[in-house]
Amino acid sequence: MRNKIVVGNWKMNLGRSECHKLVDDILDSLSDNKTKIVFAPPFIYLDYVSGLCLNRENMTVAAQNCSSYDNGAYTGEISAKMLNSIEVRYVILGHSERRQYFNDTDEVLKEKVERAIDNNLTVIFCCGEEISQRESNQHFDVIKQQLDSTIFKLDINDFKNIIIAYEPIWAIGTGKTASSDQAQEMHSFIRSLVNKRYDKITGTNTSILYGGSCKPVNAKDLFSKPDIDGGLIGGASLTSDDFVSIINSF
Ligand code: 13P
């Protein structure tokens, strides 16, 4: 069966001591919670935050990106193999901020997904539509196209290492959340695509997370929906009270 997961995407925020305090505060408040919790700090803190999660079976770290190349003269890049070498087990790929500001096209993302899978990483793969696409009723087609050209190229065995995150771009950092019904409708559509591309067991076992202004005030409603298996949290993952409250919404 699929897992309940809450991922905190810290984006390009926090210094080392702030990372430490945030994780400590969360650990203090969450002693017997069994939800899978994943922290996605900036690359340079991955190893450090990973160390803070030692002995917590349900907590680990994710990278926010990886290179589409294996290795070589690519100054500033971090490969999936390097992440694997420091025992990072998750990577976020396809985030709309990477697509928008760093030219992560579907073609590039397909390569990144392959590098990640080759190096035993679980991919948290983001998809999402712009507001104009939703308003012109193209949102289902947009999501299908984003999945068809990337993760749906994987064979069924490799696809077991995929978590999907639906993040409508218009809801990210805007305070505008998709309503739980809008999110459920899209999650159910995504699961039906997985069922069709692979099979029903794979669809049932795939975790589909919601991201986009998920906060303590709306998390319970979102997480109560049958096809919403957790959250990919941005702003609210930077405050221990908010993040813990979101985790406790299950
Ligand atoms: P916010 O929760 O700040 O809207 O960000 C969502 C997100 O982009 C997580 O990856």
CSV table of C-alpha atoms and ligand atoms in Angstrom, one decimal:
chain,number,residue,atom,x,y,z
A,1,MET,CA,0.0,0.0,0.0
A,2,ARG,CA,1.0,3.6,-0.6
A,3,ASN,CA,2.5,5.7,2.2
A,4,LYS,CA,1.3,8.9,3.8
A,5,ILE,CA,4.1,11.4,3.2
A,6,VAL,CA,4.8,15.0,4.1
A,7,VAL,CA,7.8,16.6,2.3
A,8,GLY,CA,9.2,20.0,3.4
A,9,ASN,CA,10.7,21.8,0.4
A,10,TRP,CA,12.9,24.5,2.0
A,11,LYS,CA,13.8,25.9,-1.4
A,12,MET,CA,16.7,28.4,-1.1
A,13,ASN,CA,16.1,29.3,2.5
A,14,LEU,CA,17.8,28.9,5.9
A,15,GLY,CA,21.4,28.8,7.1
A,16,ARG,CA,22.9,25.8,8.9
A,17,SER,CA,22.0,26.8,12.4
A,18,GLU,CA,18.5,27.5,11.4
A,19,CYS,CA,18.2,24.1,9.7
A,20,HIS,CA,19.4,22.6,13.0
A,21,LYS,CA,16.9,24.5,15.1
A,22,LEU,CA,14.0,23.7,12.7
A,23,VAL,CA,14.7,20.0,12.7
A,24,ASP,CA,15.2,19.9,16.5
A,25,ASP,CA,12.0,21.7,17.1
A,26,ILE,CA,10.1,19.3,14.8
A,27,LEU,CA,11.7,16.2,16.4
A,28,ASP,CA,10.7,17.5,19.8
A,29,SER,CA,7.1,17.9,18.9
A,30,LEU,CA,6.6,14.7,16.9
A,31,SER,CA,7.8,11.9,19.1
A,32,ASP,CA,5.4,9.1,18.1
A,33,ASN,CA,4.1,10.2,14.7
A,34,LYS,CA,4.6,7.5,12.1
A,35,THR,CA,3.9,9.6,8.9
A,36,LYS,CA,6.9,9.5,6.5
A,37,ILE,CA,8.6,12.9,6.8
A,38,VAL,CA,11.1,14.1,4.2
A,39,PHE,CA,13.1,17.3,4.5
A,40,ALA,CA,14.4,18.9,1.3
A,41,PRO,CA,17.1,21.4,2.3
A,42,PRO,CA,19.6,23.1,-0.1
A,43,PHE,CA,22.3,20.7,-1.3
A,44,ILE,CA,25.0,21.8,1.0
A,45,TYR,CA,23.0,20.9,4.1
A,46,LEU,CA,21.8,17.5,2.9
A,47,ASP,CA,24.4,15.5,4.8
A,48,TYR,CA,24.1,17.6,7.9
A,49,VAL,CA,20.3,17.4,8.1
A,50,SER,CA,20.5,13.7,7.3
A,51,GLY,CA,22.7,13.3,10.4
A,52,LEU,CA,20.0,15.1,12.5
A,53,CYS,CA,17.4,12.5,11.3
A,54,LEU,CA,19.5,9.5,12.3
A,55,ASN,CA,17.6,7.0,14.5
A,56,ARG,CA,14.3,8.3,13.2
A,57,GLU,CA,13.0,5.6,11.0
A,58,ASN,CA,10.3,7.7,9.4
A,59,MET,CA,12.5,10.8,8.6
A,60,THR,CA,14.9,11.4,5.8
A,61,VAL,CA,16.1,14.0,3.4
A,62,ALA,CA,15.5,14.7,-0.3
A,63,ALA,CA,17.6,16.7,-2.8
A,64,GLN,CA,15.8,19.5,-4.6
A,65,ASN,CA,17.3,18.7,-7.9
A,66,CYS,CA,20.0,16.6,-9.6
A,67,SER,CA,22.0,16.8,-12.9
A,68,SER,CA,20.8,15.2,-16.1
A,69,TYR,CA,24.4,14.1,-16.6
A,70,ASP,CA,26.2,11.2,-15.0
A,71,ASN,CA,29.5,13.1,-14.3
A,72,GLY,CA,32.0,15.3,-16.1
A,73,ALA,CA,32.8,18.9,-16.8
A,74,TYR,CA,29.5,20.5,-15.7
A,75,THR,CA,30.6,23.2,-13.2
A,76,GLY,CA,28.2,23.7,-10.3
A,77,GLU,CA,26.1,20.5,-11.0
A,78,ILE,CA,25.4,17.7,-8.5
A,79,SER,CA,24.9,14.2,-9.9
A,80,ALA,CA,22.4,11.5,-8.8
A,81,LYS,CA,25.4,9.3,-8.2
A,82,MET,CA,26.8,11.8,-5.7
A,83,LEU,CA,23.5,12.0,-3.9
A,84,ASN,CA,23.4,8.2,-3.7
A,85,SER,CA,27.0,8.2,-2.3
A,86,ILE,CA,25.9,10.2,0.7
A,87,GLU,CA,22.9,8.0,1.2
A,88,VAL,CA,20.3,10.5,0.0
A,89,ARG,CA,17.3,8.4,-1.1
A,90,TYR,CA,14.9,11.0,-2.6
A,91,VAL,CA,15.1,13.8,-5.1
A,92,ILE,CA,12.5,16.4,-6.2
A,93,LEU,CA,12.4,16.8,-9.9
A,94,GLY,CA,10.1,18.8,-12.2
A,95,HIS,CA,9.3,21.6,-9.7
A,96,SER,CA,7.7,24.5,-11.5
A,97,GLU,CA,10.4,26.9,-10.3
A,98,ARG,CA,13.1,24.7,-11.9
A,99,ARG,CA,11.0,24.5,-15.1
A,100,GLN,CA,10.4,28.3,-15.1
A,101,TYR,CA,13.8,29.7,-14.1
A,102,PHE,CA,16.4,27.0,-14.9
A,103,ASN,CA,15.1,25.5,-18.2
A,104,ASP,CA,14.1,22.1,-16.9
A,105,THR,CA,12.1,21.1,-20.0
A,106,ASP,CA,10.3,17.8,-20.3
A,107,GLU,CA,13.3,16.5,-22.3
A,108,VAL,CA,15.8,17.5,-19.6
A,109,LEU,CA,13.5,16.1,-16.9
A,110,LYS,CA,13.2,12.8,-18.6
A,111,GLU,CA,17.1,12.5,-18.5
A,112,LYS,CA,17.2,13.6,-14.8
A,113,VAL,CA,14.5,11.0,-13.9
A,114,GLU,CA,16.6,8.3,-15.6
A,115,ARG,CA,19.8,9.4,-13.8
A,116,ALA,CA,18.0,9.4,-10.5
A,117,ILE,CA,16.4,5.9,-11.0
A,118,ASP,CA,19.7,4.5,-12.2
A,119,ASN,CA,21.2,5.6,-8.9
A,120,ASN,CA,18.5,4.1,-6.7
A,121,LEU,CA,16.8,7.4,-5.8
A,122,THR,CA,13.0,7.7,-5.3
A,123,VAL,CA,11.8,10.6,-7.5
A,124,ILE,CA,9.2,13.1,-6.2
A,125,PHE,CA,8.0,14.3,-9.6
A,126,CYS,CA,6.1,17.5,-9.7
A,127,CYS,CA,3.5,18.5,-12.3
A,128,GLY,CA,1.1,21.4,-12.4
A,129,GLU,CA,-0.7,23.8,-14.6
A,130,GLU,CA,-0.7,27.6,-14.9
A,131,ILE,CA,-3.9,29.6,-14.0
A,132,SER,CA,-4.5,30.4,-17.7
A,133,GLN,CA,-4.4,26.7,-18.6
A,134,ARG,CA,-6.9,25.9,-15.9
A,135,GLU,CA,-9.2,28.8,-16.9
A,136,SER,CA,-9.2,27.5,-20.5
A,137,ASN,CA,-9.9,24.0,-19.3
A,138,GLN,CA,-6.6,22.6,-20.5
A,139,HIS,CA,-5.4,21.5,-17.1
A,140,PHE,CA,-6.0,17.8,-17.5
A,141,ASP,CA,-4.2,17.8,-20.9
A,142,VAL,CA,-1.3,19.7,-19.5
A,143,ILE,CA,-0.7,17.3,-16.6
A,144,LYS,CA,-1.1,14.3,-18.9
A,145,GLN,CA,1.5,15.7,-21.3
A,146,GLN,CA,3.9,16.4,-18.5
A,147,LEU,CA,3.7,12.8,-17.2
A,148,ASP,CA,3.6,11.2,-20.7
A,149,SER,CA,6.8,12.9,-21.7
A,150,THR,CA,8.8,12.1,-18.5
A,151,ILE,CA,8.0,9.5,-15.9
A,152,PHE,CA,5.6,7.5,-18.0
A,153,LYS,CA,8.6,6.6,-20.2
A,154,LEU,CA,9.8,4.4,-17.4
A,155,ASP,CA,9.0,0.7,-17.3
A,156,ILE,CA,6.7,-0.6,-14.6
A,157,ASN,CA,9.6,-1.8,-12.4
A,158,ASP,CA,11.3,1.6,-12.4
A,159,PHE,CA,8.0,3.4,-11.9
A,160,LYS,CA,7.8,1.9,-8.4
A,161,ASN,CA,10.3,4.5,-7.4
A,162,ILE,CA,8.1,7.4,-8.4
A,163,ILE,CA,6.0,9.7,-6.1
A,164,ILE,CA,3.9,12.2,-7.9
A,165,ALA,CA,3.3,15.7,-6.5
A,166,TYR,CA,0.5,17.8,-8.1
A,167,GLU,CA,1.4,21.4,-7.6
A,168,PRO,CA,-0.8,23.9,-9.5
A,169,ILE,CA,1.5,26.8,-10.3
A,170,TRP,CA,-1.2,29.3,-9.4
A,171,ALA,CA,-1.3,28.0,-5.8
A,172,ILE,CA,2.5,28.0,-5.1
A,173,GLY,CA,3.5,30.7,-2.7
A,174,THR,CA,0.3,32.7,-3.5
A,175,GLY,CA,-1.9,31.8,-0.5
A,176,LYS,CA,-4.4,30.5,-3.0
A,177,THR,CA,-4.9,26.8,-2.4
A,178,ALA,CA,-6.7,24.5,-4.8
A,179,SER,CA,-9.9,23.5,-3.0
A,180,SER,CA,-9.8,20.0,-1.7
A,181,ASP,CA,-12.4,19.1,-4.4
A,182,GLN,CA,-10.2,20.6,-7.2
A,183,ALA,CA,-7.2,18.8,-5.8
A,184,GLN,CA,-9.0,15.5,-5.4
A,185,GLU,CA,-10.4,15.7,-9.0
A,186,MET,CA,-6.9,16.1,-10.4
A,187,HIS,CA,-5.3,13.4,-8.1
A,188,SER,CA,-8.0,11.0,-9.1
A,189,PHE,CA,-7.3,11.8,-12.8
A,190,ILE,CA,-3.6,11.3,-12.3
A,191,ARG,CA,-4.2,7.9,-10.6
A,192,SER,CA,-6.4,6.9,-13.5
A,193,LEU,CA,-3.5,7.8,-15.9
A,194,VAL,CA,-1.1,5.6,-13.9
A,195,ASN,CA,-3.7,2.8,-14.0
A,196,LYS,CA,-4.0,3.1,-17.8
A,197,ARG,CA,-0.2,3.4,-18.4
A,198,TYR,CA,0.8,0.6,-16.0
A,199,ASP,CA,-1.9,-1.3,-14.1
A,200,LYS,CA,-4.4,-0.9,-11.3
A,201,ILE,CA,-2.0,-2.2,-8.6
A,202,THR,CA,0.6,0.3,-9.6
A,203,GLY,CA,-2.0,3.1,-9.5
A,204,THR,CA,-3.2,2.0,-6.1
A,205,ASN,CA,0.4,1.9,-4.8
A,206,THR,CA,1.5,5.3,-6.2
A,207,SER,CA,1.6,8.1,-3.6
A,208,ILE,CA,0.3,11.4,-5.0
A,209,LEU,CA,1.1,14.5,-2.9
A,210,TYR,CA,-0.5,17.9,-3.1
A,211,GLY,CA,1.5,21.1,-3.0
A,212,GLY,CA,0.6,24.8,-3.2
A,213,SER,CA,-0.2,26.9,-0.2
A,214,CYS,CA,-0.8,23.9,2.0
A,215,LYS,CA,-1.1,25.2,5.5
A,216,PRO,CA,-2.4,24.0,8.9
A,217,VAL,CA,-5.7,25.6,8.2
A,218,ASN,CA,-6.4,23.5,5.0
A,219,ALA,CA,-4.2,20.4,5.4
A,220,LYS,CA,-6.8,18.3,7.2
A,221,ASP,CA,-9.4,18.9,4.5
A,222,LEU,CA,-6.9,18.2,1.7
A,223,PHE,CA,-5.5,15.0,3.4
A,224,SER,CA,-9.0,13.7,4.0
A,225,LYS,CA,-9.5,13.1,0.3
A,226,PRO,CA,-9.1,9.5,-0.9
A,227,ASP,CA,-6.5,10.3,-3.6
A,228,ILE,CA,-4.4,12.8,-1.6
A,229,ASP,CA,-1.6,10.9,0.1
A,230,GLY,CA,0.2,13.8,1.7
A,231,GLY,CA,1.8,17.2,0.9
A,232,LEU,CA,4.8,18.9,-0.6
A,233,ILE,CA,5.0,21.9,1.6
A,234,GLY,CA,7.0,25.1,0.8
A,235,GLY,CA,6.5,28.2,3.1
A,236,ALA,CA,4.8,26.3,5.9
A,237,SER,CA,7.7,23.8,6.1
A,238,LEU,CA,10.0,26.6,7.4
A,239,THR,CA,8.1,27.0,10.7
A,240,SER,CA,8.1,24.1,13.0
A,241,ASP,CA,4.7,24.8,14.5
A,242,ASP,CA,3.1,24.9,11.0
A,243,PHE,CA,4.9,21.9,9.7
A,244,VAL,CA,4.1,19.8,12.7
A,245,SER,CA,0.5,20.8,12.6
A,246,ILE,CA,0.3,19.8,8.9
A,247,ILE,CA,1.9,16.4,9.7
A,248,ASN,CA,-0.6,16.0,12.5
A,249,SER,CA,-3.5,16.6,10.1
A,250,PHE,CA,-3.4,13.0,9.1
B,1,13P,P1,4.1,26.8,-0.9
B,1,13P,O1,3.7,25.8,0.1
B,1,13P,O2,5.0,27.9,-0.3
B,1,13P,O3,3.0,27.3,-1.7
B,1,13P,O4,5.1,26.1,-1.9
B,1,13P,C1,4.7,24.9,-2.5
B,1,13P,C2,5.9,24.3,-3.2
B,1,13P,O5,6.3,24.8,-4.1
B,1,13P,C3,6.5,23.1,-2.6
B,1,13P,O6,7.3,22.5,-3.5
